[in-house]
Amino acid sequence: MYSLSTPLSRVKGVGPALEKSFADAGITTVKELLLHIPFRYEDRSSRVKVADLKVGEVVTLMGKILNPRNFYKGRRSIQSATLVDESGKVKLMWFNNPHVIDRFRVAADFLVSGKLSDRGTIVQPTVETFKQDGDSVHTGRLVPIYPTIVGLPAGTLRKILKEVVDHLTVKNDSLAQSRVELHGFMALEESLRQLHFPASEEKIVTARERLALEELVQLILHSHQLKEQWRSLNQAPAIELPAKQFGQVGKALPFPLTAAQQRCLQEVLTDLSQTVPMNRLLLGDVGSGKTAVAGLACQQMLSHGLHCCLITPTQILAQQHAQSLQKLFPEMKIAVVTSQTAKKLEVSTVPTLFVGTHAILSRLSEIEPGLLIYDEQHRFGVSQRSAAFGLQRQPHLLTLTATPIPRTLLLTIFSHLSLSVIDELPPGRKPVKSWLVPNGKREDAYAWIAKELRKDTQAAQALVICPFIDHSENEAFENVAAAADLYEELSEKFTQMEAQRTFEGGPIKVELLHGRMSKKEQQAVTQDLFAQKVDVLVTTPIVEVGLDLPAANIIVIEAAERFGLASLHQLRGRVGRAGQQAYCLLFTTSKALNVKERLQQFCETHDGLKLAEQDLQRRGAGDIFGTQQHGLDQLLFANWTNLQLVTEAKRVTDQLIAQHQDWHSPLESAFAHYSQDEQVPLAN
Ligand code: ADP
Ligand code: MG
């Protein structure tokens, strides 16, 4: 029997070589192995007789193997054999897989999964010996497909997982054993078993729900503990700011604040005048003026003799922020901190705003800031302290983000955060004109794009976002392949259109960018993009997110129905960055009525938060945080859009808290990845 903590070396079938491969992948215990989650399942459960084989259907056959053969065609080795059952026989074929033949040396019944080609053979089928008294592993069932572990053949990995789940006991199913009522959830042990070797599609869903519950409860408890801890600190530097002065703040700016900015600023200033440290999220679309609000908060802190820090995701952004803030606040003392300068940082007595990447965090004890701001930090301060920052006193914390986190989620899960929303753009901003393009108008749309790109009134660039085919991994092979195909197609299309003189002004240069290209290739393309030598960029959803191209004014999104509305909105935010009129074209081949309705709604709505709420209400279908790399999508099992489950997890957590139960999931360490980094500096 294995428990969650059993070292992998004790598992049957894991010798030193495999142990090493697993260890290299960070897997040393049964628990870690069980959290190597299938990214999909192949349905090989349909058992048929040879006589009933149909071309192209994945099925499993059972029978005897005759005439196993190994031969060469040029440099390729080919293996062939014949499977016979009582209804007939069919030819099997493999390439470069001599070992498969060895398995047929034993006289036994074999299970064979694969699909019949139109030439009457089954090519590259999966084979396994039929066991009278055991489950099949690779055939005849829903078969788990795992992310690859280097040095481990897929079949071996699956076999070891089967061995583990067949002999697994989870004694510390602490949620089931707690005094909390769980309504109809499966036991943890069973859910782990079903996750890997499900008895049916439905079992996959219920197993994942049970595991998601475990994860959400842990997360909500974390948040709760953080809130308690945060409140108890109660020693942040409170600035004295009489309420009637609030209205004066910001008067010196070159523009009047929007009403939303004013409201948010008030909320922030109110927090800053308390000794309970602020932990607030300032949420607003790109360009809504978050930085200006943050700058005003800093201005108040600085005028009360307190240093401030602004942490940015990249060095370039630090530079940009420093410059634009200096323009807005000419008197402010701003210092850009790089990882080099951080090492010998001199903290003067003049109140200063330090702007830089997380390198600043290593100098916090010298700076002793009164206010710490994270820009576009997507982790929302869920984390616990994992290292002491050596601070004497607790800074106030403000996180700026353009990720639309629905209020509902914040209230249930991130209850330790207060929320301010800038739900209004400064006047004069042009919303991105968005259209759902009917399929019949595709060619017209390309012609329009070509003309738009060749207008000489302004710089122009188009981004084409490929469908998210495989959500399991952002740069999954399928996604990249789709991008490559589309790139070929578009290159050809624009060349033809040019030959037919559909537009004027020289050839349109199309480029491809995705995460599986070498760093060097990526760099070359990126450089050409910024130099505007590229007119159309075809890319996968993920790479594109990191790019900030001021000239980009058109975005085309393929298979738009696969994205959540909030994700679409964030993609749309990538164009028109320089204030020019920008356009978003959605394509979909889906004929479903609700898809069209939803996308149409998207085209008419420009409020990211509203779109995120809509995503949330449509249970499960979309992924709010789909294309962003941040803490929220690092959940192992839970899906933010499953509001029902989130609510259930909240109920369970509230009960645990009410009963003063100090609960820990036996899987906790695996869930903790979102809390490992040190982003919530706490004073000693
Ligand atoms: P965010 O950080 O939310 O993306 P910024 O604070 O960088 O947005 O603001 C975007 C641009 O709009 C900046 O150039 C900023 O100076 C300007 N801006 C901010 N607030 C206003 C306002 N109320 N009126 C006009 N322009 C504004
Ligand atoms: Mg910004």
XYZ file of C-alpha atoms and ligand atoms in Angstrom:
712
model
C 0.000 0.000 0.000
C 1.149 3.508 -0.763
C 0.287 6.670 1.087
C 0.657 10.217 -0.191
C 4.010 10.556 1.502
C 5.525 7.302 0.225
C 8.800 8.076 -1.528
C 8.682 7.219 -5.204
C 11.668 4.894 -4.852
C 9.432 2.535 -2.866
C 6.911 2.243 -5.681
C 7.029 -1.011 -7.594
C 8.603 -0.534 -10.990
C 10.572 2.589 -10.106
C 14.277 1.799 -10.238
C 17.169 4.230 -9.820
C 17.030 5.390 -13.451
C 13.318 6.213 -13.355
C 13.675 7.696 -9.916
C 16.214 10.089 -11.338
C 13.974 11.062 -14.274
C 11.114 11.709 -11.891
C 13.329 13.681 -9.540
C 14.474 15.845 -12.438
C 10.833 16.655 -13.019
C 10.430 17.537 -9.351
C 8.574 14.365 -8.448
C 9.862 12.431 -5.463
C 6.756 11.273 -3.620
C 3.511 9.525 -4.422
C 1.675 12.777 -3.788
C 3.762 14.661 -6.313
C 3.268 11.878 -8.811
C -0.497 11.982 -8.339
C -0.398 15.676 -9.035
C 1.124 14.998 -12.416
C -2.313 15.428 -13.902
C -3.493 14.043 -17.235
C -4.037 16.935 -19.619
C -6.550 14.892 -21.563
C -7.986 11.417 -21.841
C -8.241 9.306 -24.914
C -11.398 7.306 -25.151
C -10.308 3.829 -26.109
C -13.203 2.264 -24.282
C -15.158 1.269 -27.353
C -14.549 -2.479 -27.730
C -15.380 -3.901 -31.150
C -14.829 -7.023 -33.216
C -12.626 -6.905 -36.273
C -15.651 -7.404 -38.506
C -17.198 -4.189 -37.137
C -14.167 -1.955 -37.639
C -14.908 1.413 -39.212
C -12.314 3.682 -40.776
C -11.140 6.485 -38.511
C -12.769 5.466 -35.229
C -10.612 4.931 -32.168
C -11.496 1.514 -30.815
C -10.042 -1.365 -28.867
C -9.867 -4.898 -30.242
C -8.954 -8.093 -28.488
C -7.396 -11.148 -30.050
C -4.321 -13.219 -30.830
C -1.332 -11.844 -32.675
C 0.044 -13.689 -35.712
C 3.102 -13.172 -37.898
C 4.954 -10.457 -35.966
C 7.638 -9.157 -38.323
C 10.396 -6.607 -38.309
C 11.806 -5.355 -41.623
C 13.496 -2.367 -43.194
C 12.430 0.052 -45.838
C 15.425 2.261 -46.539
C 16.588 3.470 -43.149
C 13.218 3.071 -41.538
C 12.404 -0.061 -39.634
C 8.849 -1.239 -39.962
C 6.981 -3.677 -37.747
C 3.897 -5.534 -38.744
C 1.606 -8.188 -37.290
C -1.907 -9.493 -37.708
C -4.610 -9.442 -35.080
C -7.175 -12.197 -35.232
C -10.439 -12.532 -33.355
C -13.407 -14.778 -33.973
C -14.829 -12.370 -36.539
C -11.801 -11.808 -38.737
C -8.299 -10.366 -38.955
C -6.671 -7.015 -39.446
C -3.135 -5.880 -40.148
C -1.212 -3.810 -37.598
C 1.779 -1.642 -38.423
C 4.382 0.396 -36.548
C 7.367 2.483 -37.551
C 10.728 2.379 -35.799
C 9.326 0.462 -32.879
C 11.197 -2.883 -32.831
C 10.363 -3.479 -29.155
C 6.720 -3.918 -29.926
C 7.530 -7.204 -31.616
C 9.267 -8.550 -28.504
C 6.008 -8.329 -26.622
C 4.361 -10.771 -28.957
C 6.746 -13.576 -28.037
C 4.399 -14.644 -25.258
C 1.289 -16.491 -26.256
C -1.530 -14.389 -24.883
C -4.557 -12.398 -25.765
C -3.764 -8.801 -26.585
C -5.725 -5.593 -26.402
C -5.003 -3.269 -29.292
C -6.197 0.342 -29.484
C -6.027 2.483 -32.562
C -7.980 3.444 -35.637
C -8.366 1.779 -38.975
C -6.784 3.680 -41.847
C -8.517 3.844 -45.194
C -5.898 1.407 -46.473
C -7.203 -1.254 -44.121
C -4.426 -1.312 -41.514
C -4.192 -0.008 -37.994
C -1.103 2.153 -37.853
C 0.848 2.694 -34.622
C -1.706 1.078 -32.319
C -1.218 0.815 -28.556
C -0.833 -2.754 -27.383
C -1.193 -4.395 -24.030
C -1.479 -7.931 -22.777
C -4.989 -8.845 -21.692
C -5.205 -9.732 -18.024
C -8.079 -11.849 -16.824
C -8.091 -10.426 -13.326
C -6.989 -6.810 -13.712
C -7.896 -3.495 -15.227
C -6.361 -2.566 -18.497
C -4.002 0.388 -18.383
C -3.417 1.579 -21.921
C -6.357 0.229 -23.869
C -10.033 -0.567 -23.624
C -10.820 2.396 -21.377
C -10.536 6.134 -20.938
C -6.768 6.362 -21.082
C -4.989 9.268 -19.372
C -2.537 11.239 -21.502
C 0.144 12.944 -19.426
C 2.503 15.827 -19.992
C 5.825 14.290 -20.968
C 8.490 13.639 -18.384
C 11.941 13.530 -19.960
C 13.422 10.037 -19.862
C 10.092 8.311 -19.294
C 8.168 6.606 -22.070
C 4.484 7.499 -21.913
C 3.519 3.875 -21.344
C 5.875 3.471 -18.386
C 4.568 6.604 -16.748
C 1.001 5.416 -17.130
C 1.859 1.975 -15.780
C 3.472 3.446 -12.680
C 0.504 5.705 -12.060
C -1.820 2.738 -12.355
C 0.289 0.822 -9.856
C 0.073 3.767 -7.471
C -3.663 4.407 -7.688
C -4.408 0.680 -7.412
C -2.594 0.545 -4.094
C -3.328 3.984 -2.724
C -4.750 4.728 0.698
C -5.387 8.271 1.811
C -5.908 8.092 5.557
C -5.808 11.811 6.208
C -8.787 12.904 4.141
C -9.092 15.749 6.580
C -11.950 17.551 4.875
C -14.138 14.449 4.858
C -13.143 13.813 8.467
C -13.833 17.344 9.625
C -17.135 18.292 11.176
C -18.084 20.181 8.041
C -20.909 18.821 5.967
C -19.826 17.941 2.471
C -22.722 17.535 0.143
C -22.149 14.506 -2.010
C -18.466 14.921 -2.729
C -16.397 11.841 -3.356
C -13.612 10.821 -0.985
C -10.189 12.277 -1.715
C -8.698 8.852 -2.350
C -11.381 7.954 -4.848
C -11.062 11.317 -6.572
C -7.335 10.795 -7.104
C -8.036 7.363 -8.504
C -10.725 8.635 -10.858
C -8.604 11.577 -11.907
C -6.043 9.209 -13.355
C -8.042 6.185 -14.412
C -11.625 7.342 -14.695
C -14.466 4.889 -14.980
C -16.393 7.372 -17.106
C -16.356 10.962 -18.345
C -18.675 11.941 -15.496
C -16.244 10.587 -12.941
C -13.535 12.866 -14.282
C -15.764 15.825 -13.600
C -16.767 14.774 -10.092
C -13.201 13.843 -9.211
C -11.911 17.205 -10.346
C -14.654 18.949 -8.444
C -13.642 17.239 -5.248
C -10.016 18.189 -5.788
C -10.972 21.724 -6.774
C -12.953 22.021 -3.569
C -9.899 20.983 -1.607
C -7.841 23.576 -3.405
C -10.340 26.401 -3.112
C -10.936 25.818 0.574
C -7.200 25.931 1.157
C -6.936 29.121 -0.824
C -9.835 30.824 0.910
C -8.434 29.844 4.293
C -5.087 31.332 3.327
C -6.755 34.531 2.396
C -8.653 34.572 5.655
C -5.530 33.987 7.709
C -3.745 36.696 5.815
C -6.533 39.113 6.551
C -6.404 38.331 10.263
C -2.674 38.680 10.318
C -2.855 41.896 8.365
C -5.402 43.438 10.702
C -3.435 42.495 13.749
C -0.378 44.324 12.467
C -2.061 47.635 13.025
C 1.165 49.606 12.958
C 1.352 51.161 9.539
C 2.321 54.818 9.259
C -0.941 56.744 9.147
C -0.782 60.081 7.390
C -2.847 62.900 8.726
C -5.100 64.183 6.051
C -8.258 66.006 7.052
C -11.198 64.874 4.978
C -11.756 68.329 3.563
C -8.293 68.301 2.022
C -9.023 65.137 0.063
C -10.632 67.145 -2.692
C -7.499 69.252 -3.127
C -5.274 66.305 -3.920
C -4.708 66.104 -7.638
C -5.582 69.698 -8.386
C -2.064 70.366 -9.629
C -2.208 67.712 -12.349
C -2.341 68.824 -15.997
C -5.779 67.202 -16.330
C -8.841 66.901 -14.125
C -9.284 63.471 -12.593
C -12.203 61.418 -13.825
C -14.964 60.817 -11.297
C -13.827 57.201 -10.998
C -10.245 58.243 -10.324
C -11.435 60.657 -7.655
C -13.479 57.990 -5.939
C -10.608 55.509 -5.983
C -8.155 58.115 -4.753
C -10.455 58.866 -1.822
C -10.633 55.209 -0.922
C -6.852 54.925 -1.023
C -6.258 58.094 0.991
C -8.755 56.983 3.610
C -6.801 53.752 4.018
C -3.522 55.626 4.209
C -4.789 57.636 7.137
C -5.273 54.465 9.192
C -2.750 52.440 11.139
C -4.289 49.198 9.872
C -2.184 48.708 6.775
C -3.940 49.078 3.452
C -4.136 46.010 1.221
C -6.028 47.283 -1.750
C -6.452 46.345 -5.350
C -6.812 49.174 -7.850
C -8.438 47.700 -10.875
C -8.911 49.449 -14.192
C -8.476 48.905 -17.884
C -5.214 49.819 -19.514
C -5.148 53.601 -19.861
C -7.791 54.226 -17.235
C -5.300 56.231 -15.203
C -4.224 53.906 -12.416
C -0.693 55.237 -12.431
C -1.918 58.760 -11.922
C -3.904 57.697 -8.857
C -0.949 55.738 -7.511
C 1.267 58.774 -8.095
C -1.067 60.988 -6.109
C -1.046 58.543 -3.226
C 2.755 58.582 -3.300
C 2.748 62.351 -3.390
C 0.807 62.431 -0.109
C 3.061 59.876 1.560
C 6.197 61.692 0.413
C 4.893 65.008 1.681
C 4.530 63.338 5.051
C 8.164 62.328 4.956
C 7.640 58.698 3.945
C 9.426 56.826 1.160
C 7.423 54.899 -1.410
C 8.205 51.995 -3.729
C 6.671 51.094 -7.059
C 7.434 47.561 -8.213
C 7.082 46.885 -11.928
C 7.203 43.587 -13.801
C 10.035 44.701 -16.101
C 12.905 47.139 -16.098
C 11.563 48.884 -19.184
C 8.262 49.535 -17.471
C 10.114 50.935 -14.475
C 11.829 53.419 -16.757
C 8.588 54.358 -18.463
C 6.743 54.791 -15.185
C 9.477 56.942 -13.719
C 9.406 59.190 -16.770
C 5.656 59.615 -16.961
C 5.356 60.145 -13.212
C 8.102 62.736 -13.300
C 6.148 64.601 -15.976
C 3.008 64.566 -13.859
C 4.866 65.409 -10.649
C 7.876 67.585 -11.530
C 8.826 68.130 -7.880
C 8.775 64.495 -6.899
C 12.081 62.824 -6.114
C 12.023 59.631 -8.147
C 14.838 57.074 -8.278
C 14.933 54.205 -10.737
C 16.376 51.093 -9.150
C 17.928 48.394 -11.314
C 19.188 45.042 -10.093
C 22.685 46.579 -10.243
C 21.913 49.790 -8.405
C 19.829 47.881 -5.866
C 23.043 46.366 -4.539
C 24.492 49.681 -3.458
C 21.345 51.646 -2.994
C 21.737 54.881 -1.076
C 18.620 55.890 0.728
C 18.684 59.618 1.318
C 16.648 61.429 3.905
C 14.725 63.237 1.165
C 11.469 61.331 0.747
C 11.831 59.369 -2.475
C 9.756 57.211 -4.744
C 11.826 54.177 -5.721
C 10.737 52.610 -8.993
C 12.066 49.266 -10.175
C 11.544 45.547 -10.448
C 11.288 43.192 -7.497
C 15.017 43.771 -6.957
C 13.759 46.556 -4.712
C 12.348 44.008 -2.314
C 15.859 43.080 -1.230
C 16.351 46.656 -0.019
C 13.086 47.147 1.777
C 14.581 47.182 5.232
C 16.824 50.122 4.247
C 14.046 51.995 2.498
C 11.349 51.341 5.097
C 8.639 52.547 2.732
C 5.333 53.865 3.952
C 3.616 52.707 0.773
C 4.453 49.836 -1.497
C 2.802 49.615 -4.901
C 2.814 46.673 -7.265
C 2.053 47.466 -10.868
C 0.400 44.761 -12.942
C 1.189 42.288 -10.271
C -1.237 39.524 -10.897
C -0.830 37.603 -7.728
C -3.037 39.799 -5.659
C -1.108 39.374 -2.487
C -2.481 35.955 -1.731
C 0.885 34.891 -0.503
C 2.032 34.362 2.981
C 5.320 35.571 4.200
C 7.964 33.021 3.435
C 10.962 35.098 4.470
C 11.315 37.974 6.852
C 11.819 41.287 5.180
C 13.273 42.776 8.300
C 10.937 45.721 8.211
C 10.455 47.795 11.321
C 6.991 48.830 10.357
C 4.291 47.654 8.048
C 3.971 49.480 4.722
C 0.615 50.091 3.115
C 0.103 47.952 0.051
C -1.542 48.882 -3.230
C -1.750 46.568 -6.235
C -2.556 47.927 -9.678
C -4.052 45.567 -12.186
C -5.880 45.508 -15.482
C -7.002 41.922 -14.953
C -10.738 42.101 -14.428
C -11.400 40.088 -11.319
C -15.108 39.925 -10.732
C -16.267 41.366 -7.446
C -18.005 38.105 -6.685
C -14.695 36.296 -6.677
C -13.033 38.932 -4.594
C -15.724 38.722 -1.987
C -15.605 34.958 -1.755
C -11.973 34.153 -2.297
C -9.734 37.158 -1.917
C -11.512 38.508 1.076
C -8.318 39.990 2.451
C -8.237 42.558 -0.336
C -10.189 45.763 -0.613
C -11.161 46.780 -4.079
C -11.230 50.071 -5.948
C -12.329 50.109 -9.540
C -11.634 52.779 -12.138
C -14.550 52.037 -14.411
C -14.241 55.041 -16.673
C -11.676 56.089 -19.241
C -10.327 59.650 -19.403
C -12.300 61.722 -21.905
C -11.378 61.522 -25.579
C -10.294 57.888 -25.543
C -11.597 55.917 -28.466
C -12.887 52.464 -27.644
C -11.612 49.737 -29.961
C -14.224 49.287 -32.705
C -15.117 45.620 -32.606
C -16.921 43.459 -35.125
C -17.942 39.870 -35.364
C -17.118 39.076 -38.997
C -19.465 36.607 -40.706
C -17.592 33.796 -42.402
C -18.737 34.848 -45.828
C -16.981 38.179 -45.322
C -13.589 36.789 -44.450
C -11.976 37.722 -47.785
C -13.473 41.193 -47.638
C -12.063 41.578 -44.175
C -8.559 40.724 -45.355
C -8.893 43.160 -48.222
C -10.004 45.839 -45.778
C -7.053 45.069 -43.503
C -4.629 45.318 -46.402
C -5.993 48.725 -47.387
C -5.946 49.908 -43.801
C -2.327 48.805 -43.412
C -1.358 50.653 -46.552
C -3.111 53.924 -45.718
C -0.353 56.424 -45.353
C -2.023 58.581 -42.758
C -0.453 56.750 -39.838
C 1.660 53.807 -38.792
C -0.356 50.614 -38.788
C 0.116 46.995 -37.817
C -2.193 44.026 -37.466
C -2.011 41.212 -34.931
C -3.625 37.906 -35.785
C -4.311 35.715 -32.782
C -4.628 32.034 -33.479
C -7.160 29.797 -31.884
C -6.434 28.343 -28.514
C -6.709 24.755 -29.590
C -5.120 23.098 -26.641
C -5.645 24.851 -23.338
C -3.507 22.408 -21.449
C -0.369 24.267 -22.238
C -0.119 27.712 -23.718
C 2.483 26.807 -26.259
C 1.114 23.333 -26.823
C 2.041 21.793 -30.117
C -1.481 22.162 -31.483
C -1.550 25.891 -30.832
C 1.774 26.414 -32.497
C 0.765 24.290 -35.462
C -2.399 26.334 -35.924
C -0.347 29.508 -35.899
C 2.112 28.135 -38.434
C -0.710 27.100 -40.772
C -2.418 30.428 -40.563
C 0.863 32.177 -41.172
C 1.349 30.255 -44.429
C -2.185 30.954 -45.492
C -2.044 34.663 -44.808
C 1.358 35.145 -46.422
C -0.015 33.606 -49.573
C -3.264 35.526 -49.397
C -1.625 38.931 -49.138
C 0.835 38.076 -51.898
C -2.027 37.131 -54.202
C -3.990 40.205 -53.302
C -0.980 42.314 -54.118
C -0.581 40.601 -57.482
C -4.229 41.307 -58.215
C -3.654 44.885 -57.141
C -6.397 44.712 -54.546
C -4.488 47.362 -52.645
C -1.747 49.881 -53.337
C 1.530 50.554 -51.665
C 3.832 47.545 -51.804
C 3.868 44.034 -50.375
C 2.522 43.223 -46.955
C 5.026 41.510 -44.744
C 3.638 38.742 -42.560
C 5.614 37.265 -39.678
C 5.121 34.439 -37.218
C 5.927 34.491 -33.514
C 5.437 31.768 -30.938
C 7.090 30.402 -27.862
C 8.532 27.333 -29.513
C 10.753 29.421 -31.752
C 14.312 29.866 -30.543
C 14.986 32.928 -28.414
C 17.104 34.278 -31.236
C 14.331 33.943 -33.800
C 11.883 35.509 -31.404
C 14.197 38.424 -30.853
C 14.707 38.970 -34.563
C 10.961 39.056 -35.183
C 10.351 41.319 -32.215
C 12.985 43.752 -33.460
C 11.427 43.860 -36.907
C 8.065 44.442 -35.294
C 9.228 47.448 -33.369
C 11.055 48.763 -36.437
C 7.710 48.373 -38.247
C 9.222 46.129 -40.882
C 6.385 43.710 -40.198
C 2.798 44.528 -41.135
C 0.968 41.466 -39.906
C 2.004 39.368 -36.954
C 0.518 35.909 -36.626
C 0.899 34.621 -33.111
C -0.409 32.355 -30.385
C -2.401 33.987 -27.615
C 0.329 33.819 -25.056
C 3.337 35.433 -26.708
C 1.271 38.299 -27.841
C 0.297 39.267 -24.335
C 3.785 40.422 -23.517
C 4.124 42.657 -26.540
C 3.422 46.344 -26.413
C 3.383 47.664 -29.967
C 2.319 51.293 -30.191
C 1.656 51.089 -33.941
C -0.679 48.109 -33.708
C -4.190 49.217 -34.593
C -5.887 46.036 -35.791
C -6.341 42.778 -33.974
C -7.884 39.704 -35.569
C -8.931 36.878 -33.275
C -9.525 33.457 -34.769
C -11.945 30.993 -33.182
C -12.992 33.757 -30.844
C -15.545 31.510 -29.163
C -12.714 29.646 -27.471
C -11.767 32.655 -25.397
C -13.548 34.030 -22.411
C -14.933 37.529 -22.943
C -12.506 39.004 -20.460
C -9.616 37.391 -22.302
C -10.897 38.814 -25.557
C -11.082 42.185 -23.894
C -7.494 41.977 -22.778
C -6.383 40.955 -26.234
C -8.302 43.915 -27.625
C -6.451 46.157 -25.191
C -3.266 45.395 -27.131
C -4.198 47.681 -30.004
C -4.619 51.415 -30.146
C -2.028 51.935 -27.425
C -0.855 55.202 -28.945
C -4.358 56.665 -28.800
C -5.189 55.999 -32.462
C -8.521 54.509 -33.540
C -8.161 50.741 -33.369
C -10.180 47.775 -34.601
C -10.898 44.279 -33.384
C -12.167 41.622 -35.797
C -13.557 38.399 -34.410
C -13.831 35.243 -36.468
C -15.724 32.156 -35.490
C -16.768 29.042 -37.342
C -19.160 28.085 -34.588
C -22.780 28.064 -35.679
C -24.178 27.950 -32.174
C -26.594 30.769 -31.591
C -25.406 31.565 -28.099
C -21.838 31.892 -29.354
C -22.834 34.574 -31.815
C -24.887 36.344 -29.204
C -22.067 36.303 -26.722
C -19.515 37.614 -29.199
C -21.926 40.240 -30.412
C -22.372 41.345 -26.842
C -18.624 41.574 -26.519
C -18.399 43.858 -29.529
C -20.890 46.224 -27.925
C -19.456 46.192 -24.389
C -16.252 47.938 -23.469
C -16.242 47.381 -19.740
C -13.758 44.640 -18.867
C -15.260 43.984 -15.473
C -18.754 43.543 -16.857
C -17.382 41.081 -19.370
C -15.602 39.167 -16.639
C -18.818 38.958 -14.622
C -20.573 37.616 -17.687
C -17.875 34.993 -18.066
C -18.337 34.050 -14.481
C -22.063 33.626 -14.793
C -21.679 31.330 -17.771
C -20.436 28.479 -15.703
C -17.251 26.841 -16.817
C -17.401 27.764 -20.450
C -14.804 30.470 -20.614
C -11.589 31.092 -18.872
C -11.512 34.530 -17.378
C -7.810 34.595 -16.978
C -7.128 32.448 -19.983
C -4.318 34.166 -21.742
C -2.538 35.741 -18.851
C 0.412 34.365 -17.054
C -0.282 35.129 -13.462
C -1.013 33.522 -10.168
C -4.653 32.966 -10.815
C -4.323 30.502 -13.611
C -1.905 28.432 -11.628
C -4.716 26.663 -9.908
C -4.318 22.941 -10.305
C -7.943 21.901 -10.335
C -10.243 24.761 -9.645
C -11.748 26.876 -12.340
C -12.599 30.404 -11.380
C -15.624 30.387 -13.565
C -17.268 27.615 -11.638
C -19.124 29.957 -9.378
C -21.187 27.214 -7.830
C -18.114 25.405 -6.630
C -16.486 28.611 -5.446
C -19.588 29.334 -3.402
C -19.574 25.829 -1.998
C -15.915 26.160 -1.052
C -16.704 29.422 0.681
C -19.475 27.741 2.670
C -17.149 24.940 3.729
C -14.430 27.385 4.697
C -16.800 29.527 6.714
C -17.865 26.434 8.622
C -14.274 25.459 9.292
C -13.576 28.937 10.577
C -16.725 29.041 12.665
C -15.819 25.732 14.263
C -12.272 26.956 14.856
C -10.899 24.028 12.975
C -7.325 24.425 11.911
C -7.623 22.632 8.644
C -4.851 21.677 6.231
C -5.312 19.759 3.053
C -3.014 16.740 2.698
C -2.337 18.175 -0.751
C -1.570 21.613 0.646
C 2.058 21.786 -0.379
C 1.013 21.256 -3.976
C -1.522 24.040 -3.817
C 0.905 26.352 -2.155
C 2.726 27.311 -5.315
C 0.757 30.505 -5.470
C 1.973 31.465 -2.064
C 5.623 30.672 -2.324
C 6.834 33.996 -3.520
C 7.550 36.774 -1.199
C 5.256 39.446 -2.196
C 3.539 40.574 0.893
C 6.314 42.053 2.921
C 5.374 41.874 6.545
C 7.099 43.722 9.295
C 8.825 41.723 11.985
P -2.977 52.898 -16.535
O -1.826 52.803 -15.581
O -4.286 52.643 -15.890
O -2.791 52.050 -17.750
P -2.076 55.566 -16.842
O -2.164 56.060 -15.461
O -0.738 55.187 -17.347
O -3.080 54.358 -17.062
O -2.753 56.632 -17.787
C -2.708 56.547 -19.176
C -2.517 57.910 -19.769
O -3.642 58.740 -19.505
C -1.321 58.644 -19.197
O -0.709 59.336 -20.231
C -1.936 59.569 -18.173
O -1.149 60.721 -17.975
C -3.265 59.916 -18.817
N -4.331 60.217 -17.874
C -4.545 59.640 -16.668
N -5.632 60.167 -16.074
C -6.138 61.074 -16.922
C -7.272 61.963 -16.887
N -8.101 62.001 -15.850
N -7.475 62.763 -17.955
C -6.641 62.730 -19.004
N -5.561 61.944 -19.108
C -5.313 61.126 -18.085
Mg -0.263 51.016 -16.418
